[in-house]
mmCIF file of C-alpha atoms and ligand atoms in Angstrom:
data_model
loop_
_atom_site.group_PDB
_atom_site.id
_atom_site.type_symbol
_atom_site.label_atom_id
_atom_site.label_comp_id
_atom_site.label_asym_id
_atom_site.label_seq_id
_atom_site.Cartn_x
_atom_site.Cartn_y
_atom_site.Cartn_z
ATOM 1 C CA MET Z 25 102.210 95.924 73.838
ATOM 2 C CA SER Z 26 100.906 99.286 72.711
ATOM 3 C CA GLU Z 27 98.245 99.578 75.414
ATOM 4 C CA GLU Z 28 100.567 98.668 78.273
ATOM 5 C CA THR Z 29 103.241 101.228 77.421
ATOM 6 C CA THR Z 30 101.025 104.160 76.450
ATOM 7 C CA GLY Z 31 97.998 103.566 78.714
ATOM 8 C CA ILE Z 32 95.655 104.017 75.736
ATOM 9 C CA MET Z 33 93.898 101.336 73.750
ATOM 10 C CA PRO Z 34 94.120 102.569 70.123
ATOM 11 C CA PHE Z 35 90.929 102.226 68.098
ATOM 12 C CA TYR Z 36 92.975 100.186 65.583
ATOM 13 C CA ASP Z 37 94.614 97.437 67.647
ATOM 14 C CA VAL Z 38 98.180 97.086 66.369
ATOM 15 C CA ASP Z 39 98.524 93.753 68.205
ATOM 16 C CA ARG Z 40 95.872 92.149 65.980
ATOM 17 C CA THR Z 41 95.821 91.383 62.278
ATOM 18 C CA TYR Z 42 94.191 93.727 59.772
ATOM 19 C CA GLU Z 43 91.481 91.074 59.208
ATOM 20 C CA ASP Z 44 90.667 90.902 62.937
ATOM 21 C CA ASN Z 45 90.589 94.682 63.150
ATOM 22 C CA TYR Z 46 88.215 94.775 60.186
ATOM 23 C CA ARG Z 47 85.961 92.166 61.791
ATOM 24 C CA PHE Z 48 86.015 93.094 65.462
ATOM 25 C CA GLY Z 49 87.068 96.742 65.590
ATOM 26 C CA PRO Z 50 87.069 99.505 66.417
ATOM 27 C CA PHE Z 51 88.477 99.218 69.924
ATOM 28 C CA GLY Z 52 88.916 101.550 72.869
ATOM 29 C CA ALA Z 53 86.977 104.808 73.057
ATOM 30 C CA PHE Z 54 85.606 104.453 69.510
ATOM 31 C CA ALA Z 55 84.026 101.115 70.477
ATOM 32 C CA GLU Z 56 82.460 102.728 73.535
ATOM 33 C CA THR Z 57 80.659 105.277 71.396
ATOM 34 C CA LEU Z 58 79.093 102.361 69.504
ATOM 35 C CA GLY Z 59 77.864 100.784 72.716
ATOM 36 C CA GLY Z 60 80.707 98.293 73.191
ATOM 37 C CA ASP Z 61 82.188 97.720 76.644
ATOM 38 C CA ALA Z 62 85.788 98.182 75.645
ATOM 39 C CA LYS Z 63 88.649 98.895 78.041
ATOM 40 C CA THR Z 64 89.755 102.228 76.688
ATOM 41 C CA GLY Z 65 92.315 104.305 78.553
ATOM 42 C CA VAL Z 66 90.001 107.251 77.864
ATOM 43 C CA SER Z 67 87.725 108.099 80.780
ATOM 44 C CA ASP Z 68 83.978 107.442 80.680
ATOM 45 C CA ASP Z 69 83.498 111.173 81.132
ATOM 46 C CA GLN Z 70 85.475 111.952 77.985
ATOM 47 C CA VAL Z 71 83.366 109.527 75.961
ATOM 48 C CA LYS Z 72 80.156 110.928 77.480
ATOM 49 C CA ARG Z 73 81.247 114.488 76.693
ATOM 50 C CA ALA Z 74 81.989 113.487 73.091
ATOM 51 C CA LEU Z 75 78.598 111.853 72.684
ATOM 52 C CA ALA Z 76 76.839 114.867 74.212
ATOM 53 C CA ALA Z 77 78.682 117.175 71.819
ATOM 54 C CA ALA Z 78 78.107 114.927 68.787
ATOM 55 C CA PRO Z 79 76.135 116.793 66.151
ATOM 56 C CA SER Z 80 72.557 115.855 65.333
ATOM 57 C CA ASP Z 81 70.118 117.143 62.772
ATOM 58 C CA GLY Z 82 67.992 119.123 65.224
ATOM 59 C CA ASP Z 83 65.820 121.965 63.913
ATOM 60 C CA ASN Z 84 67.736 124.635 65.823
ATOM 61 C CA ALA Z 85 71.077 123.505 64.500
ATOM 62 C CA ALA Z 86 73.373 126.418 63.724
ATOM 63 C CA THR Z 87 75.109 126.400 60.338
ATOM 64 C CA PRO Z 88 78.620 124.961 60.716
ATOM 65 C CA ALA Z 89 81.221 127.687 60.685
ATOM 66 C CA GLU Z 90 83.694 126.182 58.229
ATOM 67 C CA SER Z 91 83.638 124.204 55.023
ATOM 68 C CA PHE Z 92 85.575 121.431 53.300
ATOM 69 C CA PHE Z 93 85.552 121.697 49.501
ATOM 70 C CA GLY Z 94 82.199 123.444 49.667
ATOM 71 C CA VAL Z 95 80.604 121.125 52.236
ATOM 72 C CA PRO Z 96 79.843 122.786 55.614
ATOM 73 C CA VAL Z 97 81.806 121.224 58.489
ATOM 74 C CA ASP Z 98 82.064 122.156 62.135
ATOM 75 C CA LEU Z 99 85.839 121.738 62.474
ATOM 76 C CA PRO Z 100 87.920 120.940 59.375
ATOM 77 C CA PHE Z 101 89.789 118.252 61.259
ATOM 78 C CA GLY Z 102 89.623 114.500 60.945
ATOM 79 C CA ILE Z 103 91.266 111.168 60.313
ATOM 80 C CA PRO Z 104 92.947 110.518 56.929
ATOM 81 C CA ALA Z 105 92.839 107.382 54.799
ATOM 82 C CA GLY Z 106 94.014 104.315 56.665
ATOM 83 C CA PRO Z 107 92.957 103.531 60.194
ATOM 84 C CA LEU Z 108 89.184 103.839 59.565
ATOM 85 C CA LEU Z 109 88.580 100.424 58.015
ATOM 86 C CA ASN Z 110 84.805 100.405 57.667
ATOM 87 C CA GLU Z 111 81.540 102.049 58.740
ATOM 88 C CA ARG Z 112 81.927 101.134 62.415
ATOM 89 C CA TYR Z 113 85.266 102.948 62.535
ATOM 90 C CA THR Z 114 84.021 106.031 60.692
ATOM 91 C CA THR Z 115 80.920 106.209 62.909
ATOM 92 C CA GLY Z 116 83.120 105.932 66.008
ATOM 93 C CA ALA Z 117 85.264 108.768 64.636
ATOM 94 C CA PHE Z 118 82.234 110.986 63.984
ATOM 95 C CA ARG Z 119 80.914 110.332 67.470
ATOM 96 C CA MET Z 120 84.259 111.228 69.015
ATOM 97 C CA GLY Z 121 84.039 114.602 67.249
ATOM 98 C CA PHE Z 122 86.264 114.047 64.199
ATOM 99 C CA ASP Z 123 84.197 115.941 61.637
ATOM 100 C CA LEU Z 124 86.110 114.582 58.634
ATOM 101 C CA ALA Z 125 86.456 110.816 58.331
ATOM 102 C CA VAL Z 126 88.266 109.328 55.345
ATOM 103 C CA TYR Z 127 87.171 105.768 54.549
ATOM 104 C CA LYS Z 128 90.285 103.598 54.072
ATOM 105 C CA THR Z 129 91.506 103.462 50.469
ATOM 106 C CA VAL Z 130 89.427 101.079 48.347
ATOM 107 C CA ARG Z 131 90.205 99.326 45.065
ATOM 108 C CA SER Z 132 88.285 97.928 42.106
ATOM 109 C CA ARG Z 133 88.830 94.401 43.461
ATOM 110 C CA ALA Z 134 89.547 92.528 46.690
ATOM 111 C CA TRP Z 135 93.215 92.912 47.666
ATOM 112 C CA GLY Z 136 95.095 91.139 50.471
ATOM 113 C CA CYS Z 137 97.043 92.730 53.313
ATOM 114 C CA ASN Z 138 100.779 92.366 53.931
ATOM 115 C CA PRO Z 139 101.564 89.746 56.605
ATOM 116 C CA PHE Z 140 101.196 90.647 60.288
ATOM 117 C CA PRO Z 141 102.678 92.624 61.964
ATOM 118 C CA ASN Z 142 101.967 95.816 60.027
ATOM 119 C CA VAL Z 143 102.566 98.386 62.737
ATOM 120 C CA LEU Z 144 105.736 98.631 64.844
ATOM 121 C CA ALA Z 145 106.884 101.473 67.078
ATOM 122 C CA VAL Z 146 109.613 103.453 65.279
ATOM 123 C CA HIS Z 147 112.410 105.323 67.095
ATOM 124 C CA PRO Z 148 114.466 107.743 64.958
ATOM 125 C CA ALA Z 149 117.915 108.335 66.463
ATOM 126 C CA SER Z 150 117.816 112.154 66.632
ATOM 127 C CA ALA Z 151 117.182 113.775 70.027
ATOM 128 C CA ASP Z 152 113.907 115.285 68.801
ATOM 129 C CA GLY Z 153 112.744 111.997 67.229
ATOM 130 C CA ILE Z 154 112.379 113.572 63.789
ATOM 131 C CA LEU Z 155 112.962 111.558 60.615
ATOM 132 C CA THR Z 156 114.224 113.529 57.617
ATOM 133 C CA PRO Z 157 113.163 112.156 54.218
ATOM 134 C CA GLY Z 158 116.084 110.855 52.163
ATOM 135 C CA SER Z 159 118.522 111.132 55.110
ATOM 136 C CA ALA Z 160 121.288 108.557 55.670
ATOM 137 C CA GLU Z 161 119.273 107.202 58.604
ATOM 138 C CA CYS Z 162 116.397 106.291 56.274
ATOM 139 C CA ASP Z 163 118.780 104.087 54.234
ATOM 140 C CA GLU Z 164 120.960 102.754 57.045
ATOM 141 C CA GLY Z 165 118.146 101.685 59.360
ATOM 142 C CA VAL Z 166 115.801 103.083 62.005
ATOM 143 C CA LEU Z 167 115.033 101.067 65.150
ATOM 144 C CA ALA Z 168 111.544 99.519 65.126
ATOM 145 C CA ASP Z 169 110.127 97.404 67.948
ATOM 146 C CA HIS Z 170 107.095 96.951 70.210
ATOM 147 C CA GLU Z 171 107.947 99.788 72.618
ATOM 148 C CA PHE Z 172 105.081 102.149 71.802
ATOM 149 C CA GLU Z 173 105.560 105.471 73.551
ATOM 150 C CA THR Z 174 104.555 109.092 73.087
ATOM 151 C CA PRO Z 175 105.254 111.168 71.032
ATOM 152 C CA ILE Z 176 104.260 108.252 68.868
ATOM 153 C CA SER Z 177 105.811 107.206 65.544
ATOM 154 C CA ILE Z 178 104.977 103.941 63.832
ATOM 155 C CA SER Z 179 105.493 101.858 60.719
ATOM 156 C CA ASN Z 180 102.602 101.450 58.313
ATOM 157 C CA SER Z 181 103.108 98.377 56.142
ATOM 158 C CA PHE Z 182 99.724 97.160 54.920
ATOM 159 C CA GLY Z 183 99.972 97.125 51.114
ATOM 160 C CA VAL Z 184 96.618 98.936 50.829
ATOM 161 C CA PRO Z 185 94.251 95.999 51.362
ATOM 162 C CA SER Z 186 90.688 96.322 50.057
ATOM 163 C CA GLN Z 187 87.432 94.435 50.272
ATOM 164 C CA ASP Z 188 85.569 93.602 47.078
ATOM 165 C CA PRO Z 189 83.338 96.475 45.832
ATOM 166 C CA ASP Z 190 80.292 94.316 46.626
ATOM 167 C CA VAL Z 191 81.328 94.631 50.268
ATOM 168 C CA TRP Z 192 82.721 98.153 50.450
ATOM 169 C CA GLN Z 193 80.094 99.949 48.358
ATOM 170 C CA PRO Z 194 77.122 99.302 50.702
ATOM 171 C CA ASP Z 195 79.348 99.767 53.742
ATOM 172 C CA MET Z 196 80.632 103.122 52.425
ATOM 173 C CA GLN Z 197 77.066 104.234 51.788
ATOM 174 C CA ARG Z 198 76.131 103.367 55.389
ATOM 175 C CA ALA Z 199 79.211 105.247 56.583
ATOM 176 C CA MET Z 200 78.036 108.392 54.759
ATOM 177 C CA GLU Z 201 74.593 108.128 56.322
ATOM 178 C CA ARG Z 202 76.144 108.093 59.819
ATOM 179 C CA ALA Z 203 77.807 111.508 59.405
ATOM 180 C CA GLY Z 204 76.120 114.093 61.637
ATOM 181 C CA ARG Z 205 75.461 117.725 60.870
ATOM 182 C CA GLY Z 206 78.728 119.468 60.038
ATOM 183 C CA GLN Z 207 80.483 116.176 59.348
ATOM 184 C CA LEU Z 208 81.647 114.555 56.115
ATOM 185 C CA LEU Z 209 82.678 111.086 55.011
ATOM 186 C CA VAL Z 210 85.415 111.242 52.372
ATOM 187 C CA PRO Z 211 86.124 108.042 50.421
ATOM 188 C CA SER Z 212 89.708 107.302 49.375
ATOM 189 C CA PHE Z 213 90.475 105.136 46.356
ATOM 190 C CA GLN Z 214 93.373 104.105 44.172
ATOM 191 C CA GLY Z 215 94.141 102.114 41.060
ATOM 192 C CA SER Z 216 95.441 98.547 41.159
ATOM 193 C CA ARG Z 217 98.364 97.431 39.039
ATOM 194 C CA VAL Z 218 98.250 93.739 38.211
ATOM 195 C CA ASP Z 219 100.602 91.636 36.096
ATOM 196 C CA GLY Z 220 100.075 92.026 32.373
ATOM 197 C CA MET Z 221 98.108 95.267 32.654
ATOM 198 C CA THR Z 222 98.765 97.886 29.966
ATOM 199 C CA PRO Z 223 99.248 101.552 30.964
ATOM 200 C CA GLU Z 224 95.806 102.268 29.468
ATOM 201 C CA GLN Z 225 94.210 99.538 31.584
ATOM 202 C CA TYR Z 226 95.894 100.969 34.680
ATOM 203 C CA VAL Z 227 94.405 104.400 33.928
ATOM 204 C CA ALA Z 228 91.008 102.795 33.264
ATOM 205 C CA ASP Z 229 91.156 100.945 36.601
ATOM 206 C CA HIS Z 230 91.373 104.320 38.396
ATOM 207 C CA ALA Z 231 88.330 105.583 36.498
ATOM 208 C CA THR Z 232 86.403 102.381 37.223
ATOM 209 C CA THR Z 233 87.159 102.640 40.935
ATOM 210 C CA ALA Z 234 86.188 106.318 40.925
ATOM 211 C CA ARG Z 235 82.855 105.397 39.328
ATOM 212 C CA LEU Z 236 82.227 102.723 41.968
ATOM 213 C CA VAL Z 237 82.921 105.321 44.684
ATOM 214 C CA LEU Z 238 80.717 107.888 42.945
ATOM 215 C CA GLU Z 239 77.845 105.400 43.020
ATOM 216 C CA THR Z 240 77.905 105.518 46.828
ATOM 217 C CA GLY Z 241 76.972 109.210 46.744
ATOM 218 C CA ALA Z 242 80.380 110.712 47.623
ATOM 219 C CA LYS Z 243 80.428 114.528 47.851
ATOM 220 C CA VAL Z 244 84.241 114.781 47.795
ATOM 221 C CA MET Z 245 86.751 112.075 46.801
ATOM 222 C CA GLU Z 246 90.431 111.457 47.480
ATOM 223 C CA MET Z 247 92.738 109.545 45.147
ATOM 224 C CA ASN Z 248 95.841 107.998 46.646
ATOM 225 C CA THR Z 249 98.983 108.380 44.531
ATOM 226 C CA SER Z 250 101.410 107.958 47.385
ATOM 227 C CA CYS Z 251 101.628 104.244 48.212
ATOM 228 C CA PRO Z 252 104.123 101.970 46.448
ATOM 229 C CA ASN Z 253 102.362 100.357 43.502
ATOM 230 C CA GLU Z 254 104.848 99.911 40.717
ATOM 231 C CA GLY Z 255 107.558 97.915 42.368
ATOM 232 C CA HIS Z 256 109.661 98.590 45.377
ATOM 233 C CA ASN Z 257 109.152 102.113 46.679
ATOM 234 C CA ARG Z 258 108.197 103.667 43.376
ATOM 235 C CA LEU Z 259 105.222 105.928 43.939
ATOM 236 C CA LEU Z 260 102.676 107.041 41.386
ATOM 237 C CA CYS Z 261 103.141 110.660 42.512
ATOM 238 C CA HIS Z 262 106.742 110.466 41.291
ATOM 239 C CA ALA Z 263 105.289 110.294 37.760
ATOM 240 C CA PRO Z 264 103.308 113.566 37.421
ATOM 241 C CA ASP Z 265 102.417 113.148 33.748
ATOM 242 C CA GLN Z 266 100.881 109.776 34.522
ATOM 243 C CA VAL Z 267 99.003 111.306 37.480
ATOM 244 C CA SER Z 268 97.709 114.001 35.130
ATOM 245 C CA THR Z 269 96.457 111.406 32.616
ATOM 246 C CA ILE Z 270 94.772 109.447 35.408
ATOM 247 C CA CYS Z 271 93.180 112.574 36.888
ATOM 248 C CA GLU Z 272 91.755 113.441 33.473
ATOM 249 C CA ALA Z 273 90.128 110.005 33.189
ATOM 250 C CA VAL Z 274 88.827 110.205 36.762
ATOM 251 C CA LYS Z 275 87.501 113.731 36.335
ATOM 252 C CA ASN Z 276 85.692 112.698 33.160
ATOM 253 C CA THR Z 277 83.993 110.052 35.296
ATOM 254 C CA ILE Z 278 83.128 112.039 38.433
ATOM 255 C CA GLY Z 279 82.280 115.411 36.889
ATOM 256 C CA ASP Z 280 81.839 118.201 39.432
ATOM 257 C CA VAL Z 281 82.649 116.144 42.525
ATOM 258 C CA PRO Z 282 85.827 117.697 43.995
ATOM 259 C CA LEU Z 283 88.895 115.480 43.590
ATOM 260 C CA ILE Z 284 91.705 115.545 46.159
ATOM 261 C CA VAL Z 285 95.049 113.923 45.280
ATOM 262 C CA LYS Z 286 97.035 112.411 48.142
ATOM 263 C CA LEU Z 287 100.737 113.141 47.729
ATOM 264 C CA ALA Z 288 103.861 111.805 49.375
ATOM 265 C CA TYR Z 289 106.657 114.179 50.393
ATOM 266 C CA LEU Z 290 108.198 115.621 47.207
ATOM 267 C CA PRO Z 291 111.586 117.152 48.074
ATOM 268 C CA SER Z 292 112.106 119.128 44.874
ATOM 269 C CA ASP Z 293 110.299 122.469 44.458
ATOM 270 C CA ASP Z 294 110.384 122.028 40.671
ATOM 271 C CA ASP Z 295 108.783 118.582 40.863
ATOM 272 C CA LEU Z 296 106.058 119.871 43.171
ATOM 273 C CA GLU Z 297 105.328 122.846 40.922
ATOM 274 C CA TYR Z 298 105.151 120.582 37.877
ATOM 275 C CA MET Z 299 102.739 118.262 39.684
ATOM 276 C CA VAL Z 300 100.511 121.195 40.664
ATOM 277 C CA CYS Z 301 100.538 122.640 37.129
ATOM 278 C CA VAL Z 302 99.595 119.396 35.350
ATOM 279 C CA THR Z 303 96.781 118.581 37.788
ATOM 280 C CA ALA Z 304 95.266 121.595 39.594
ATOM 281 C CA GLY Z 305 96.563 123.933 36.879
ATOM 282 C CA ARG Z 306 94.501 121.983 34.327
ATOM 283 C CA GLY Z 307 91.395 122.084 36.524
ATOM 284 C CA LEU Z 308 91.538 118.311 37.044
ATOM 285 C CA VAL Z 309 92.192 118.437 40.778
ATOM 286 C CA GLN Z 310 90.589 120.601 43.441
ATOM 287 C CA GLY Z 311 92.971 119.857 46.300
ATOM 288 C CA PHE Z 312 95.967 118.013 47.685
ATOM 289 C CA ALA Z 313 96.251 115.968 50.871
ATOM 290 C CA THR Z 314 99.790 115.579 52.063
ATOM 291 C CA ILE Z 315 101.854 113.831 53.291
ATOM 292 C CA ASN Z 316 101.677 110.082 53.321
ATOM 293 C CA THR Z 317 104.451 108.195 55.105
ATOM 294 C CA ILE Z 318 108.224 108.645 54.805
ATOM 295 C CA SER Z 319 110.049 105.574 53.526
ATOM 296 C CA ALA Z 320 112.820 104.164 55.737
ATOM 297 C CA LYS Z 321 114.694 100.921 56.320
ATOM 298 C CA LEU Z 322 113.466 99.446 59.604
ATOM 299 C CA VAL Z 323 115.746 97.305 61.776
ATOM 300 C CA ASP Z 324 115.420 95.536 65.123
ATOM 301 C CA ALA Z 325 117.823 96.026 68.039
ATOM 302 C CA LYS Z 326 120.287 93.590 66.406
ATOM 303 C CA GLY Z 327 120.212 95.435 63.075
ATOM 304 C CA ALA Z 328 118.147 92.747 61.309
ATOM 305 C CA GLN Z 329 115.097 93.449 59.133
ATOM 306 C CA ALA Z 330 112.285 94.399 61.503
ATOM 307 C CA LEU Z 331 109.210 93.461 59.428
ATOM 308 C CA PRO Z 332 109.001 89.872 58.163
ATOM 309 C CA GLY Z 333 109.003 88.943 54.482
ATOM 310 C CA ALA Z 334 110.506 89.809 51.119
ATOM 311 C CA GLY Z 335 110.291 93.443 50.002
ATOM 312 C CA ARG Z 336 109.591 94.668 53.527
ATOM 313 C CA ASP Z 337 113.043 95.861 54.542
ATOM 314 C CA ARG Z 338 111.671 99.386 54.038
ATOM 315 C CA SER Z 339 108.349 100.660 55.279
ATOM 316 C CA GLY Z 340 106.456 103.914 55.512
ATOM 317 C CA VAL Z 341 106.929 105.772 58.793
ATOM 318 C CA CYS Z 342 104.197 108.031 60.141
ATOM 319 C CA GLY Z 343 103.402 109.913 63.339
ATOM 320 C CA ALA Z 344 105.330 112.565 65.269
ATOM 321 C CA ALA Z 345 108.596 111.871 63.384
ATOM 322 C CA ILE Z 346 107.209 113.241 60.102
ATOM 323 C CA LYS Z 347 105.526 116.460 61.222
ATOM 324 C CA PRO Z 348 108.205 118.864 59.881
ATOM 325 C CA SER Z 349 107.942 117.217 56.449
ATOM 326 C CA GLY Z 350 104.145 117.509 56.402
ATOM 327 C CA LEU Z 351 104.346 121.171 57.394
ATOM 328 C CA ASP Z 352 107.012 121.800 54.770
ATOM 329 C CA MET Z 353 104.825 120.367 51.982
ATOM 330 C CA VAL Z 354 101.839 122.423 53.147
ATOM 331 C CA ARG Z 355 103.890 125.662 53.221
ATOM 332 C CA ARG Z 356 105.331 125.017 49.754
ATOM 333 C CA LEU Z 357 101.897 124.173 48.307
ATOM 334 C CA ALA Z 358 100.413 127.313 49.875
ATOM 335 C CA GLY Z 359 103.248 129.355 48.354
ATOM 336 C CA LEU Z 360 102.637 127.837 44.920
ATOM 337 C CA ARG Z 361 98.897 128.438 45.220
ATOM 338 C CA GLU Z 362 99.527 132.113 45.763
ATOM 339 C CA ARG Z 363 102.305 132.553 43.207
ATOM 340 C CA LEU Z 364 100.461 130.671 40.451
ATOM 341 C CA GLY Z 365 97.106 132.265 41.299
ATOM 342 C CA LEU Z 366 95.407 128.851 41.601
ATOM 343 C CA ASP Z 367 92.474 127.954 43.805
ATOM 344 C CA PHE Z 368 93.076 124.495 45.262
ATOM 345 C CA GLY Z 369 92.495 123.249 48.800
ATOM 346 C CA ILE Z 370 95.250 121.861 51.036
ATOM 347 C CA VAL Z 371 94.722 119.078 53.579
ATOM 348 C CA GLY Z 372 97.647 118.959 56.001
ATOM 349 C CA VAL Z 373 98.582 115.470 57.244
ATOM 350 C CA GLY Z 374 101.566 114.150 59.153
ATOM 351 C CA GLY Z 375 102.536 114.023 62.812
ATOM 352 C CA VAL Z 376 99.511 115.787 64.295
ATOM 353 C CA THR Z 377 99.356 114.471 67.855
ATOM 354 C CA GLU Z 378 98.412 117.564 69.902
ATOM 355 C CA PRO Z 379 95.901 120.435 69.434
ATOM 356 C CA ALA Z 380 98.804 122.866 68.833
ATOM 357 C CA ASP Z 381 99.782 120.839 65.755
ATOM 358 C CA TYR Z 382 96.362 121.500 64.206
ATOM 359 C CA PHE Z 383 96.805 125.270 64.596
ATOM 360 C CA GLU Z 384 100.373 125.095 63.269
ATOM 361 C CA TYR Z 385 99.148 123.364 60.091
ATOM 362 C CA ARG Z 386 96.360 125.930 59.634
ATOM 363 C CA ALA Z 387 98.878 128.755 60.044
ATOM 364 C CA ALA Z 388 101.094 127.076 57.421
ATOM 365 C CA GLY Z 389 98.242 127.272 54.888
ATOM 366 C CA ALA Z 390 96.222 124.071 55.384
ATOM 367 C CA ASP Z 391 92.464 124.452 54.861
ATOM 368 C CA ALA Z 392 91.884 121.218 56.761
ATOM 369 C CA VAL Z 393 94.066 119.001 58.946
ATOM 370 C CA MET Z 394 94.054 115.275 59.631
ATOM 371 C CA SER Z 395 95.712 112.883 62.058
ATOM 372 C CA ALA Z 396 96.105 109.109 61.675
ATOM 373 C CA THR Z 397 98.754 107.925 64.142
ATOM 374 C CA GLY Z 398 98.095 110.746 66.614
ATOM 375 C CA ALA Z 399 94.344 110.065 66.627
ATOM 376 C CA MET Z 400 94.872 106.320 67.133
ATOM 377 C CA TRP Z 401 96.531 107.022 70.486
ATOM 378 C CA ASN Z 402 94.542 110.218 71.244
ATOM 379 C CA PRO Z 403 90.895 109.408 70.509
ATOM 380 C CA ASP Z 404 89.811 112.650 72.205
ATOM 381 C CA LEU Z 405 92.079 114.816 69.984
ATOM 382 C CA ALA Z 406 89.202 116.443 68.052
ATOM 383 C CA GLN Z 407 87.425 117.381 71.280
ATOM 384 C CA ARG Z 408 90.617 118.907 72.668
ATOM 385 C CA ILE Z 409 91.053 121.007 69.511
ATOM 386 C CA LYS Z 410 87.425 122.160 69.756
ATOM 387 C CA GLN Z 411 87.997 123.187 73.361
ATOM 388 C CA ALA Z 412 91.163 125.082 72.385
ATOM 389 C CA ARG Z 413 89.787 127.019 69.391
HETATM 390 C C1 FMN C 514 97.179 102.259 60.007
HETATM 391 C C2 FMN C 514 97.378 103.181 58.846
HETATM 392 C C3 FMN C 514 96.913 102.814 57.586
HETATM 393 C C4 FMN C 514 97.066 103.688 56.494
HETATM 394 N N1 FMN C 514 96.528 103.355 55.281
HETATM 395 C C5 FMN C 514 96.490 104.296 54.274
HETATM 396 C C6 FMN C 514 95.726 104.079 53.093
HETATM 397 O O1 FMN C 514 95.075 103.039 52.909
HETATM 398 N N2 FMN C 514 95.711 105.061 52.145
HETATM 399 C C7 FMN C 514 96.392 106.254 52.297
HETATM 400 O O2 FMN C 514 96.321 107.124 51.417
HETATM 401 N N3 FMN C 514 97.131 106.481 53.421
HETATM 402 C C8 FMN C 514 97.168 105.545 54.402
HETATM 403 N N4 FMN C 514 97.837 105.813 55.574
HETATM 404 C C9 FMN C 514 98.620 107.068 55.690
HETATM 405 C C10 FMN C 514 97.862 108.171 56.413
HETATM 406 O O3 FMN C 514 96.708 108.580 55.702
HETATM 407 C C11 FMN C 514 98.755 109.411 56.640
HETATM 408 O O4 FMN C 514 99.061 109.995 55.402
HETATM 409 C C12 FMN C 514 100.059 109.084 57.347
HETATM 410 O O5 FMN C 514 99.843 108.119 58.345
HETATM 411 C C13 FMN C 514 100.654 110.355 57.992
HETATM 412 O O6 FMN C 514 99.799 110.854 58.976
HETATM 413 P P1 FMN C 514 100.075 110.618 60.559
HETATM 414 O O7 FMN C 514 101.466 111.082 60.839
HETATM 415 O O8 FMN C 514 99.005 111.409 61.242
HETATM 416 O O9 FMN C 514 99.921 109.148 60.795
HETATM 417 C C14 FMN C 514 97.724 104.938 56.686
HETATM 418 C C15 FMN C 514 98.210 105.270 57.955
HETATM 419 C C16 FMN C 514 98.049 104.419 59.025
HETATM 420 C C17 FMN C 514 98.574 104.822 60.377
#
């Protein structure tokens, strides 16, 4: 049980289904900020301090020191697409001092979740617990079980579930209204590939979803191109020309609203440069968020498939194990930005579990930093970064 082994109740409870998390969450310290009486693992004092420090719209409010794609923010740090399922989660995040909250990726239609469980603890074999993308270990099998321990690495096998727009649009709007001064709600969206769809219809589905998000009043939007959507482990971001076509359709829909593209780890420098040129280089994209998870075969202690069901022998791994890959992508993007003379933003994601990781990502060239797995087990992470800066 995650809480028993780590002493922290994550705000997304990995021992419950996605549906129960959507309905009853958040848990732990995030729930406390909403007035729940959750058992948290974070002290009452920490929650009180977070609430006292939470921004309000008072008259004497100082202008936030930093910005995120032109929007003033206090600290360009937050939680990326995924664990913040709805307005209650994003409000909990804001109140705990995460000034950027990405609303979990939405679609143009309701979409089911992969069967439970979705999150297992993952234990790469190397002494430092690092998982290298494309390594033999990723293909041969990495141990995954229920022994959650820090530094934390987990599987993330959800299949990008979504509510119907009739549900998520009003909820997203409420989520935006709950952002305090110096805070920003960033919606994430993606296209949905269904049987019989033509390539043109797939492009159009992205634009439709972008329009639905735009209607909520989004100031900045993120498009996910890094979850499997065209068959086993094929990612949209492995097809840069298609991403470029989609970005053009989306940009025609959203106009001046900055568009961030979420990328998986791309090992080849040439592929990354091509992606940057056909998106940011064409003025279609204003930033990149990276990385998503690293794909690996997950096995139990007996070597059998760890997650139940067809097509789930591999899963995305996130958390501490992927930090070097996230940093590597940020450094390479920052290098390209300079060499090509382009002006795009970089959101560093992957394995941020301690305040030092935030500063390391900034030093590598990230304009903003986000933590999913780390924040789930460290709900006071934003406050600790604010104390350290
Ligand atoms: C529970 C969970 C759900 C996620 N769902 C999404 C998602 O819907 N869309 C997306 O772009 N990324 C999703 N991600 C990936 C994260 O945004 C992030 O890229 C990845 O977890 C690496 O960051 P981390 O090491 O801090 O966890 C999810 C991650 C987690 C932990």
